[in-house]
Tab-separated table of C-alpha atoms and ligand atoms in Angstrom:
chain	number	residue	atom	x	y	z
A	1	MET	CA	145.335	123.982	114.660
A	2	LEU	CA	149.070	123.370	114.807
A	3	SER	CA	150.997	123.873	111.616
A	4	ARG	CA	153.139	120.905	110.650
A	5	ARG	CA	156.319	122.848	111.517
A	6	ASN	CA	155.138	123.886	115.004
A	7	PHE	CA	153.665	120.476	115.556
A	8	LEU	CA	157.010	118.794	114.958
A	9	LYS	CA	158.612	121.170	117.465
A	10	VAL	CA	156.038	120.240	120.080
A	11	ALA	CA	156.360	116.558	119.237
A	12	GLY	CA	160.142	116.727	119.499
A	13	SER	CA	160.001	118.226	122.968
A	14	ALA	CA	157.717	115.543	124.416
A	15	THR	CA	159.506	113.370	126.982
A	16	ALA	CA	158.833	110.099	128.735
A	17	ALA	CA	157.371	110.337	132.230
A	18	THR	CA	157.503	107.658	134.896
A	19	ALA	CA	155.048	107.409	137.779
A	20	LEU	CA	154.667	104.676	140.394
A	21	GLY	CA	153.957	101.451	138.508
A	22	VAL	CA	153.009	103.352	135.358
A	23	ARG	CA	155.385	104.055	132.543
A	24	THR	CA	154.342	106.669	130.045
A	25	TYR	CA	156.188	107.182	126.795
A	26	ALA	CA	155.810	109.797	124.083
A	27	LEU	CA	155.376	108.173	120.697
A	28	PRO	CA	157.829	109.443	118.086
A	29	VAL	CA	156.398	111.165	115.025
A	30	PRO	CA	157.535	109.840	111.652
A	31	GLN	CA	159.984	112.153	109.964
A	32	GLU	CA	159.041	113.436	106.547
A	33	ALA	CA	161.283	112.584	103.639
A	34	PRO	CA	164.161	115.090	103.428
A	35	ALA	CA	162.869	118.170	101.672
A	36	ALA	CA	164.119	117.722	98.136
A	37	PRO	CA	163.449	120.874	96.136
A	38	LEU	CA	160.182	120.469	94.255
A	39	SER	CA	159.768	122.098	90.883
A	40	ALA	CA	156.310	123.120	89.713
A	41	ASN	CA	156.283	119.999	87.553
A	42	ASP	CA	156.848	117.806	90.598
A	43	HIS	CA	153.670	119.009	92.241
A	44	ILE	CA	150.814	116.581	92.538
A	45	GLN	CA	147.729	118.381	91.256
A	46	LEU	CA	144.722	117.436	93.303
A	47	ALA	CA	140.965	117.767	92.836
A	48	LEU	CA	138.208	117.285	95.383
A	49	ILE	CA	134.982	115.492	94.473
A	50	GLY	CA	132.366	115.947	97.199
A	51	ALA	CA	133.233	119.186	99.018
A	52	GLY	CA	131.161	118.667	102.163
A	53	ILE	CA	132.251	118.408	105.776
A	54	ARG	CA	134.817	115.684	105.255
A	55	GLY	CA	135.922	116.674	101.773
A	56	GLN	CA	136.824	120.191	102.875
A	57	GLY	CA	138.589	118.854	105.969
A	58	ASP	CA	140.499	116.247	103.950
A	59	THR	CA	141.580	118.819	101.398
A	60	LYS	CA	142.854	121.258	104.024
A	61	THR	CA	145.027	118.450	105.390
A	62	ALA	CA	146.096	117.081	101.993
A	63	ILE	CA	147.471	120.394	100.752
A	64	GLU	CA	149.613	120.727	103.879
A	65	VAL	CA	151.698	117.857	102.500
A	66	PRO	CA	154.623	119.422	100.622
A	67	GLY	CA	154.284	119.345	96.836
A	68	VAL	CA	150.486	119.069	96.670
A	69	LYS	CA	148.298	121.659	94.987
A	70	LEU	CA	144.507	121.855	94.743
A	71	VAL	CA	143.256	122.772	91.274
A	72	ALA	CA	139.567	121.814	91.097
A	73	VAL	CA	136.454	121.006	93.135
A	74	ALA	CA	133.188	119.262	92.227
A	75	ASP	CA	130.077	119.283	94.393
A	76	CYS	CA	126.294	119.173	94.041
A	77	TYR	CA	125.546	122.194	96.254
A	78	ASN	CA	126.422	125.689	95.016
A	79	GLY	CA	127.153	126.938	98.530
A	80	ARG	CA	129.989	124.447	98.894
A	81	LEU	CA	131.459	125.316	95.488
A	82	ASP	CA	131.338	128.993	96.460
A	83	HIS	CA	132.935	128.278	99.839
A	84	SER	CA	135.671	126.270	98.099
A	85	LYS	CA	136.613	129.453	96.233
A	86	GLU	CA	136.498	131.387	99.525
A	87	LEU	CA	138.873	128.817	101.011
A	88	TRP	CA	141.222	128.156	98.123
A	89	GLY	CA	140.930	131.124	95.799
A	90	ASN	CA	139.080	132.075	92.636
A	91	ASP	CA	141.611	130.295	90.467
A	92	ILE	CA	140.348	126.834	91.271
A	93	PHE	CA	137.975	125.276	88.759
A	94	THR	CA	134.571	124.379	90.207
A	95	THR	CA	131.749	122.330	88.738
A	96	ARG	CA	128.693	120.286	89.653
A	97	ASP	CA	129.796	117.561	87.241
A	98	TYR	CA	132.761	115.520	88.478
A	99	LYS	CA	133.322	114.167	84.954
A	100	GLU	CA	134.494	117.645	83.922
A	101	ILE	CA	137.225	117.282	86.523
A	102	LEU	CA	138.196	113.828	85.315
A	103	ALA	CA	138.528	115.185	81.765
A	104	ARG	CA	141.148	117.728	82.888
A	105	LYS	CA	144.748	116.919	82.099
A	106	ASP	CA	146.040	119.060	84.977
A	107	VAL	CA	144.495	116.744	87.611
A	108	ASP	CA	146.734	113.882	88.828
A	109	ALA	CA	144.748	112.668	91.820
A	110	VAL	CA	141.300	113.078	93.351
A	111	ILE	CA	139.830	112.922	96.829
A	112	ILE	CA	136.372	111.328	96.781
A	113	ALA	CA	134.286	112.472	99.742
A	114	THR	CA	130.798	112.082	98.346
A	115	PRO	CA	128.088	110.130	100.193
A	116	ASP	CA	128.800	106.381	100.204
A	117	HIS	CA	126.469	105.468	97.326
A	118	TRP	CA	128.695	107.434	94.923
A	119	HIS	CA	132.116	106.109	96.029
A	120	LYS	CA	132.373	103.201	93.609
A	121	GLN	CA	131.218	104.981	90.477
A	122	VAL	CA	133.350	108.078	90.974
A	123	ALA	CA	136.392	105.975	91.917
A	124	VAL	CA	136.077	103.687	88.890
A	125	ASP	CA	135.489	106.633	86.538
A	126	ALA	CA	138.472	108.466	88.038
A	127	MET	CA	140.842	105.509	87.717
A	128	LYS	CA	139.693	104.893	84.133
A	129	ALA	CA	140.441	108.567	83.446
A	130	GLY	CA	144.004	107.990	84.703
A	131	LYS	CA	143.653	109.606	88.125
A	132	ASP	CA	144.942	108.252	91.420
A	133	VAL	CA	142.253	108.095	94.067
A	134	TYR	CA	141.930	108.780	97.783
A	135	CYS	CA	138.416	107.461	98.463
A	136	GLU	CA	136.728	108.035	101.785
A	137	LYS	CA	135.477	105.084	103.808
A	138	PRO	CA	133.437	102.932	103.598
A	139	MET	CA	134.884	101.808	100.275
A	140	ILE	CA	131.602	100.246	99.192
A	141	HIS	CA	127.872	100.696	99.603
A	142	SER	CA	126.969	97.219	98.286
A	143	TYR	CA	128.968	94.017	97.843
A	144	PRO	CA	129.389	93.857	94.039
A	145	GLU	CA	131.160	97.233	94.170
A	146	GLY	CA	134.200	95.733	95.944
A	147	PRO	CA	135.475	93.462	93.173
A	148	GLU	CA	134.719	96.169	90.608
A	149	MET	CA	136.912	98.699	92.413
A	150	ILE	CA	139.710	96.178	93.013
A	151	GLU	CA	139.682	95.253	89.336
A	152	ALA	CA	139.643	98.897	88.224
A	153	ALA	CA	142.695	99.681	90.396
A	154	ARG	CA	144.491	96.631	88.998
A	155	SER	CA	143.669	97.085	85.338
A	156	THR	CA	144.335	100.829	85.267
A	157	ASN	CA	147.417	100.552	87.478
A	158	ARG	CA	146.187	103.495	89.533
A	159	ILE	CA	146.805	104.117	93.234
A	160	LEU	CA	143.679	103.680	95.355
A	161	GLN	CA	143.803	104.451	99.061
A	162	ILE	CA	140.751	104.256	101.309
A	163	GLY	CA	140.226	106.912	103.971
A	164	SER	CA	140.216	105.066	107.308
A	165	GLN	CA	143.048	107.227	108.537
A	166	ARG	CA	143.826	105.274	111.706
A	167	VAL	CA	145.640	102.736	109.535
A	168	SER	CA	148.397	105.373	109.211
A	169	SER	CA	148.338	106.382	112.883
A	170	ILE	CA	151.453	106.142	115.050
A	171	ILE	CA	149.190	104.852	117.831
A	172	TYR	CA	147.883	101.942	115.759
A	173	SER	CA	151.368	101.197	114.509
A	174	LYS	CA	152.622	100.970	118.113
A	175	ALA	CA	149.649	98.757	119.000
A	176	LYS	CA	150.498	96.446	116.098
A	177	ASP	CA	154.115	96.157	117.303
A	178	LEU	CA	153.041	95.565	120.905
A	179	LEU	CA	150.662	92.769	119.925
A	180	ALA	CA	153.247	91.126	117.658
A	181	SER	CA	155.871	91.287	120.421
A	182	GLY	CA	153.605	89.229	122.685
A	183	ALA	CA	152.854	92.112	125.071
A	184	ILE	CA	149.444	90.647	125.944
A	185	GLY	CA	150.125	86.998	125.115
A	186	GLN	CA	147.702	85.164	122.857
A	187	LEU	CA	144.894	87.423	121.605
A	188	ASN	CA	141.399	86.035	122.222
A	189	MET	CA	139.046	89.026	122.078
A	190	VAL	CA	138.685	92.564	120.761
A	191	ASN	CA	135.952	94.834	122.143
A	192	ALA	CA	135.443	98.137	120.430
A	193	GLN	CA	132.881	100.883	120.736
A	194	TRP	CA	131.950	104.250	119.339
A	195	ASP	CA	129.416	105.957	121.573
A	196	ARG	CA	127.925	109.403	121.176
A	197	ASN	CA	125.271	111.445	122.868
A	198	SER	CA	124.528	114.503	120.754
A	199	SER	CA	122.323	115.569	117.893
A	200	LEU	CA	125.263	116.301	115.585
A	201	GLY	CA	126.818	112.993	116.624
A	202	ALA	CA	123.599	111.345	115.419
A	203	TRP	CA	124.087	112.972	112.003
A	204	ASN	CA	121.519	115.798	112.296
A	205	TYR	CA	123.702	118.198	110.358
A	206	THR	CA	122.517	121.774	109.796
A	207	VAL	CA	120.635	122.312	106.519
A	208	PRO	CA	121.600	125.618	104.814
A	209	LEU	CA	118.795	128.180	104.449
A	210	ASP	CA	119.019	128.309	100.652
A	211	ALA	CA	118.674	124.529	100.092
A	212	SER	CA	116.480	124.073	96.991
A	213	THR	CA	116.505	122.495	93.561
A	214	GLU	CA	118.139	125.714	92.346
A	215	THR	CA	121.153	125.448	94.624
A	216	CYS	CA	121.325	121.636	94.889
A	217	ASP	CA	121.836	119.279	91.953
A	218	TRP	CA	119.285	116.821	93.285
A	219	ASP	CA	119.315	114.373	90.351
A	220	ARG	CA	123.080	114.127	90.425
A	221	PHE	CA	123.076	113.670	94.210
A	222	LEU	CA	120.548	110.830	93.874
A	223	GLY	CA	122.535	108.997	91.208
A	224	THR	CA	121.468	105.364	91.407
A	225	ALA	CA	119.399	105.905	94.585
A	226	PRO	CA	115.597	105.652	94.297
A	227	LYS	CA	114.106	108.733	92.629
A	228	ILE	CA	112.147	110.843	95.111
A	229	PRO	CA	111.196	114.553	95.106
A	230	PHE	CA	113.784	117.005	96.466
A	231	ASN	CA	114.359	116.515	100.177
A	232	ALA	CA	116.914	118.780	101.858
A	233	GLU	CA	117.318	116.430	104.814
A	234	HIS	CA	118.156	113.535	102.527
A	235	PHE	CA	120.673	115.781	100.753
A	236	PHE	CA	122.441	117.154	103.825
A	237	GLN	CA	121.804	114.363	106.363
A	238	TRP	CA	122.122	111.434	103.959
A	239	ARG	CA	123.677	109.090	106.557
A	240	LYS	CA	120.188	108.633	108.042
A	241	TRP	CA	118.950	106.680	105.010
A	242	LYS	CA	120.175	103.383	103.611
A	243	ALA	CA	119.766	104.615	100.040
A	244	TYR	CA	122.907	106.756	100.432
A	245	GLY	CA	124.733	105.546	103.535
A	246	SER	CA	125.193	102.228	105.307
A	247	GLY	CA	124.076	103.046	108.833
A	248	VAL	CA	126.449	102.966	111.767
A	249	ALA	CA	128.059	99.830	110.321
A	250	GLY	CA	129.352	101.570	107.203
A	251	ASP	CA	130.002	104.831	108.970
A	252	LEU	CA	131.707	103.738	112.182
A	253	PHE	CA	132.089	99.951	112.475
A	254	VAL	CA	134.236	100.193	109.359
A	255	HIS	CA	136.875	102.268	111.196
A	256	LEU	CA	136.945	99.673	113.978
A	257	PHE	CA	137.383	96.886	111.415
A	258	SER	CA	140.181	98.766	109.657
A	259	GLY	CA	141.937	99.249	112.995
A	260	THR	CA	141.447	95.643	114.084
A	261	HIS	CA	142.628	94.240	110.745
A	262	PHE	CA	145.664	96.501	110.656
A	263	ILE	CA	146.731	95.688	114.218
A	264	THR	CA	146.086	91.927	114.097
A	265	GLY	CA	147.074	91.383	110.468
A	266	SER	CA	143.820	89.495	109.985
A	267	THR	CA	141.955	89.665	106.689
A	268	GLY	CA	138.519	89.529	108.312
A	269	PRO	CA	135.856	87.543	110.122
A	270	THR	CA	134.219	84.307	108.999
A	271	ARG	CA	130.888	84.694	110.843
A	272	ALA	CA	128.854	87.703	111.900
A	273	MET	CA	125.721	88.368	113.872
A	274	ALA	CA	124.282	91.742	114.743
A	275	THR	CA	121.315	93.315	116.427
A	276	GLY	CA	120.119	96.741	117.541
A	277	GLY	CA	117.269	99.170	117.125
A	278	LEU	CA	116.121	102.709	116.646
A	279	ARG	CA	115.868	103.791	120.279
A	280	PHE	CA	115.842	107.575	120.328
A	281	TRP	CA	116.288	109.363	116.984
A	282	LYS	CA	112.836	108.496	115.607
A	283	ASP	CA	113.010	111.335	113.109
A	284	GLY	CA	112.185	109.475	109.900
A	285	ARG	CA	115.564	107.777	109.479
A	286	ASP	CA	115.598	104.142	108.376
A	287	VAL	CA	118.830	103.096	110.135
A	288	TYR	CA	119.470	102.133	113.763
A	289	ASP	CA	120.964	104.418	116.394
A	290	VAL	CA	122.048	101.509	118.611
A	291	MET	CA	123.856	98.528	117.118
A	292	LEU	CA	125.812	95.554	118.434
A	293	GLY	CA	127.831	93.145	116.329
A	294	LEU	CA	129.716	89.911	117.088
A	295	PHE	CA	132.319	88.462	114.725
A	296	ASP	CA	134.394	85.255	114.690
A	297	TYR	CA	137.942	85.494	113.376
A	298	PRO	CA	139.857	82.486	112.051
A	299	GLN	CA	142.876	83.647	114.105
A	300	GLU	CA	140.959	82.386	117.145
A	301	PHE	CA	139.660	85.640	118.531
A	302	ASN	CA	136.216	87.233	118.677
A	303	LEU	CA	135.406	90.824	117.911
A	304	SER	CA	132.498	92.617	119.557
A	305	LEU	CA	131.435	96.055	118.319
A	306	ARG	CA	129.015	98.613	119.678
A	307	VAL	CA	127.695	101.936	118.533
A	308	ASN	CA	125.264	103.792	120.794
A	309	PHE	CA	124.115	107.252	119.715
A	310	VAL	CA	122.240	107.746	122.987
A	311	ASP	CA	124.832	106.665	125.502
A	312	GLY	CA	123.614	108.853	128.329
A	313	GLY	CA	127.044	110.279	129.091
A	314	GLU	CA	130.464	110.883	127.640
A	315	GLU	CA	131.147	110.358	123.950
A	316	SER	CA	133.845	107.731	123.561
A	317	GLU	CA	135.657	105.688	120.974
A	318	GLY	CA	138.086	102.924	121.749
A	319	LEU	CA	139.276	99.362	121.376
A	320	ILE	CA	140.374	96.837	124.002
A	321	PHE	CA	142.443	93.821	122.958
A	322	THR	CA	142.381	90.971	125.453
A	323	GLY	CA	145.111	88.363	125.535
A	324	SER	CA	146.207	85.519	127.782
A	325	GLU	CA	148.709	87.785	129.581
A	326	GLY	CA	147.157	91.198	129.588
A	327	THR	CA	145.046	93.787	127.837
A	328	MET	CA	145.846	96.560	125.405
A	329	GLU	CA	143.647	99.620	125.118
A	330	ILE	CA	143.500	102.207	122.359
A	331	GLY	CA	141.942	105.531	123.280
A	332	ASN	CA	141.790	108.935	121.745
A	333	ASN	CA	145.531	109.664	121.683
A	334	PHE	CA	147.164	106.673	123.335
A	335	VAL	CA	147.705	102.957	123.438
A	336	SER	CA	148.280	101.332	126.816
A	337	VAL	CA	149.177	97.848	127.915
A	338	SER	CA	148.308	96.254	131.214
A	339	ARG	CA	150.359	93.100	131.677
A	340	THR	CA	149.402	90.250	133.957
A	341	PRO	CA	151.858	87.399	133.461
A	342	ARG	CA	150.233	84.011	133.863
A	343	GLU	CA	150.742	82.149	137.147
A	344	LYS	CA	153.679	79.745	137.164
A	345	GLU	CA	151.859	77.037	139.181
A	346	PRO	CA	148.209	75.982	139.335
A	347	GLY	CA	147.591	76.346	143.120
A	348	LEU	CA	145.747	73.984	145.481
A	349	MET	CA	142.091	73.718	146.469
A	350	ILE	CA	142.249	71.000	149.149
A	351	ASN	CA	140.800	72.192	152.443
A	352	THR	CA	137.619	70.103	152.123
A	353	TYR	CA	139.645	66.874	152.112
A	354	THR	CA	140.903	64.888	155.098
A	355	GLU	CA	144.004	66.149	156.876
A	356	ALA	CA	145.883	63.084	155.619
A	357	MET	CA	144.846	63.717	152.033
A	358	GLN	CA	145.749	67.416	152.287
A	359	LYS	CA	149.214	66.497	153.554
A	360	ARG	CA	149.812	63.982	150.777
A	361	ILE	CA	148.756	66.399	148.097
A	362	ARG	CA	150.753	69.280	149.625
A	363	ASP	CA	153.914	67.158	149.836
A	364	GLY	CA	153.605	66.102	146.217
A	365	TYR	CA	152.913	69.686	145.168
A	366	LYS	CA	156.015	71.012	146.960
A	367	GLU	CA	158.115	68.483	145.146
A	368	LYS	CA	156.679	69.434	141.793
A	369	TYR	CA	156.742	73.188	142.474
A	370	PRO	CA	159.610	73.907	144.899
A	371	ALA	CA	159.370	77.357	146.530
A	372	SER	CA	161.211	79.855	144.386
A	373	HIS	CA	162.093	83.449	145.013
A	374	PRO	CA	161.275	86.038	142.371
A	375	SER	CA	164.359	87.183	140.506
A	376	GLY	CA	165.068	89.805	137.874
A	377	PRO	CA	163.132	93.005	137.361
A	378	PRO	CA	159.417	92.877	138.188
A	379	ALA	CA	157.149	92.454	135.154
A	380	ALA	CA	156.008	95.892	134.042
A	381	GLY	CA	152.424	96.344	135.179
A	382	PHE	CA	151.205	99.178	133.003
A	383	GLU	CA	152.653	101.068	130.066
A	384	LYS	CA	151.132	103.927	128.168
A	385	TYR	CA	152.265	105.338	124.831
A	386	VAL	CA	150.898	108.771	124.085
A	387	ALA	CA	150.798	110.638	120.788
A	388	PRO	CA	152.088	114.204	120.967
A	389	GLU	CA	149.440	116.862	121.475
A	390	GLY	CA	147.927	117.931	118.161
A	391	TYR	CA	148.947	114.710	116.400
A	392	ARG	CA	146.761	114.052	113.344
A	393	ASP	CA	146.703	110.614	111.785
A	394	ASN	CA	144.826	112.157	108.873
A	395	TYR	CA	147.978	114.045	107.883
A	396	ASP	CA	150.039	110.851	107.984
A	397	HIS	CA	147.370	109.081	105.926
A	398	PHE	CA	147.622	111.737	103.219
A	399	GLN	CA	151.387	111.666	103.400
A	400	ASN	CA	151.253	107.912	102.769
A	401	PHE	CA	148.824	108.408	99.898
A	402	PHE	CA	151.030	110.956	98.142
A	403	ALA	CA	154.115	108.802	98.808
A	404	SER	CA	152.282	106.002	96.950
A	405	VAL	CA	151.353	108.364	94.133
A	406	ARG	CA	155.041	109.204	93.717
A	407	SER	CA	156.466	105.691	94.218
A	408	ARG	CA	153.650	103.873	92.325
A	409	ARG	CA	153.488	101.310	95.146
A	410	GLN	CA	149.990	100.582	96.486
A	411	PRO	CA	149.420	101.838	100.063
A	412	VAL	CA	148.635	99.602	103.058
A	413	GLU	CA	144.968	100.599	102.902
A	414	ASP	CA	144.516	99.655	99.265
A	415	ALA	CA	141.366	98.418	97.526
A	416	VAL	CA	141.680	94.900	98.940
A	417	PHE	CA	142.180	96.171	102.493
A	418	GLY	CA	139.286	98.605	102.029
A	419	TYR	CA	136.946	95.927	100.734
A	420	ARG	CA	137.852	93.553	103.557
A	421	ALA	CA	137.013	96.245	106.132
A	422	ALA	CA	133.830	97.531	104.465
A	423	GLY	CA	132.707	94.026	103.470
A	424	ALA	CA	133.061	92.916	107.102
A	425	ALA	CA	131.179	95.985	108.343
A	426	LEU	CA	128.256	95.431	105.972
A	427	LEU	CA	127.859	91.871	107.315
A	428	SER	CA	126.194	93.515	110.319
A	429	ASN	CA	123.460	95.066	108.186
A	430	LEU	CA	122.971	91.786	106.366
A	431	SER	CA	122.675	89.861	109.623
A	432	ILE	CA	119.992	92.275	110.849
A	433	GLU	CA	118.136	92.180	107.523
A	434	ARG	CA	118.131	88.366	107.475
A	435	SER	CA	117.776	87.965	111.237
A	436	ALA	CA	120.494	85.347	110.963
A	437	VAL	CA	124.181	84.581	111.337
A	438	VAL	CA	125.941	85.429	108.077
A	439	LYS	CA	129.106	83.800	106.778
A	440	TRP	CA	131.956	85.439	104.896
A	441	ASP	CA	135.129	84.184	103.262
A	442	PRO	CA	137.683	86.847	104.210
A	443	GLU	CA	140.411	85.518	101.914
A	444	GLY	CA	138.201	85.156	98.844
A	445	MET	CA	136.161	88.223	99.929
A	446	LYS	CA	132.840	86.515	99.257
A	447	LEU	CA	129.575	85.992	101.107
A	448	ILE	CA	128.968	82.307	101.761
B	501	NAD	N1	137.550	109.146	107.482
B	501	NAD	C1	136.732	109.721	108.325
B	501	NAD	O1	136.993	109.809	109.522
B	501	NAD	C2	135.460	110.339	107.798
B	501	NAD	C3	134.792	111.306	108.556
B	501	NAD	C4	133.635	111.850	108.036
B	501	NAD	C5	133.148	111.423	106.815
B	501	NAD	N2	133.801	110.476	106.107
B	501	NAD	C6	133.275	110.014	104.813
B	501	NAD	O2	133.334	111.091	103.898
B	501	NAD	C7	132.239	111.030	102.990
B	501	NAD	C8	131.518	112.367	102.985
B	501	NAD	O3	130.937	112.626	104.243
B	501	NAD	P1	130.543	114.117	104.681
B	501	NAD	O4	130.234	114.080	106.122
B	501	NAD	O5	131.579	115.064	104.216
B	501	NAD	O6	129.200	114.337	103.856
B	501	NAD	P2	128.618	115.722	103.331
B	501	NAD	O7	127.181	115.520	103.066
B	501	NAD	O8	129.024	116.826	104.271
B	501	NAD	O9	129.384	115.955	101.954
B	501	NAD	C9	129.150	115.181	100.814
B	501	NAD	C10	129.195	116.120	99.634
B	501	NAD	O10	129.175	115.326	98.442
B	501	NAD	C11	128.437	116.048	97.472
B	501	NAD	N3	128.017	115.121	96.428
B	501	NAD	C12	127.001	114.222	96.452
B	501	NAD	N4	126.953	113.535	95.284
B	501	NAD	C13	127.963	114.034	94.515
B	501	NAD	C14	128.412	113.764	93.198
B	501	NAD	N5	127.823	112.839	92.438
B	501	NAD	N6	129.448	114.481	92.708
B	501	NAD	C15	130.047	115.449	93.453
B	501	NAD	N7	129.666	115.745	94.713
B	501	NAD	C16	128.631	115.039	95.240
B	501	NAD	C17	127.309	116.686	98.237
B	501	NAD	O11	126.808	117.805	97.549
B	501	NAD	C18	127.990	117.064	99.547
B	501	NAD	O12	128.425	118.401	99.577
B	501	NAD	C19	131.372	109.863	103.452
B	501	NAD	O13	131.616	108.734	102.669
B	501	NAD	C20	131.819	109.625	104.873
B	501	NAD	O14	131.674	108.274	105.277
B	501	NAD	C21	134.955	109.939	106.578
């Protein structure tokens, strides 16, 4: 891991490289606000609710942002509360009951990284308790939760940022600028995929050896989910069941929606259809491991999404934007543009006609399109913009969150943005459930 300081050094030394026909540029890293001295009172006191894989990772990143201090952690598994103390010291307050954290006056903001079925309730409770909220994606687990969270953020005047971190990425920001500048002409299609080929990639996370009703607060974990006897796989591999997660749509499509909406400025699709199946991981899960979705956007482009957990090869994540004059690709640490300017004249297809007819057409054509010689610099064929090695959009996403906490201005990925992304993603599950095309009003954020 690069520290922020070393990372900026590396980033600063990156230079543009030019190869034959390919131009590669290093993307600049946003500068942090000038380091104003922070008194202890200026610190944002943070608590983590849901200290699992993501919650611990998020918190490590969040407290790298200057002026942020972790004071408390809530989780339903003792082992993770104990490890939180190993990571962040015995002074932090730990509890199984997140409401004890919300009652504390020394907590300004919380990270919510529980399973999806808890996001809404914890977020609403936190905002009502006066806390600002960084809530992991997908914002919602079911549709009615969206308006409730939007209303809670509005009425409590709290900051709510959703955790699709690519929305704060320098790569996505460059892609947004490129599209707006007409780099690929008129957008007509976005194809995005998230393919994996491993057991961990398919959510088979390791269950700790001491998992039991002693060490796990099973009732609290279940919350509003159907009551069933303790099941360690459900607890630690919850993504595999709809009761807690939302399948690949809520887990991964949602990132692709957030990225597409941010880059295109669209608020969401109007129609969705999806299909898929459980092809390989027949281990008792009730969600698909292969899923395809098609979405119509009112801005006259189509989105096609794919997740394949058994892709037979490399794991890959990426988006391709197709326009009338080129394509733009987003990969792991880059955005590239391949430009193909449209032809200036339509061409002739005449050789099946009589010689006389060919001549007449050719003469007319020459008059209409006199031979011209190319002038000016050749149109750039291919450009690539690369993020510096070690770049982490997650850090920038937290920086934006804490900037919002200080300025009291809602972030880009606020409750409305989060609902539009998660609401669009869940259309896929609905389409599969109903075996039908489903319609959505992206402005009004309602199913039709
Ligand atoms: N932004 C991203 O790229 C990204 C990546 C991974 C996960 N996530 C999201 O983060 C969230 C957590 O995922 P994870 O992989 O860390 O899961 P996890 O199972 O590793 O961790 C979830 C933790 O929440 C705890 N928990 C459950 N109910 C709780 C409650 N009521 N109060 C307090 N704690 C509770 C569990 O005990 C568990 O330790 C999910 O919503 C997931 O979609 C986002």
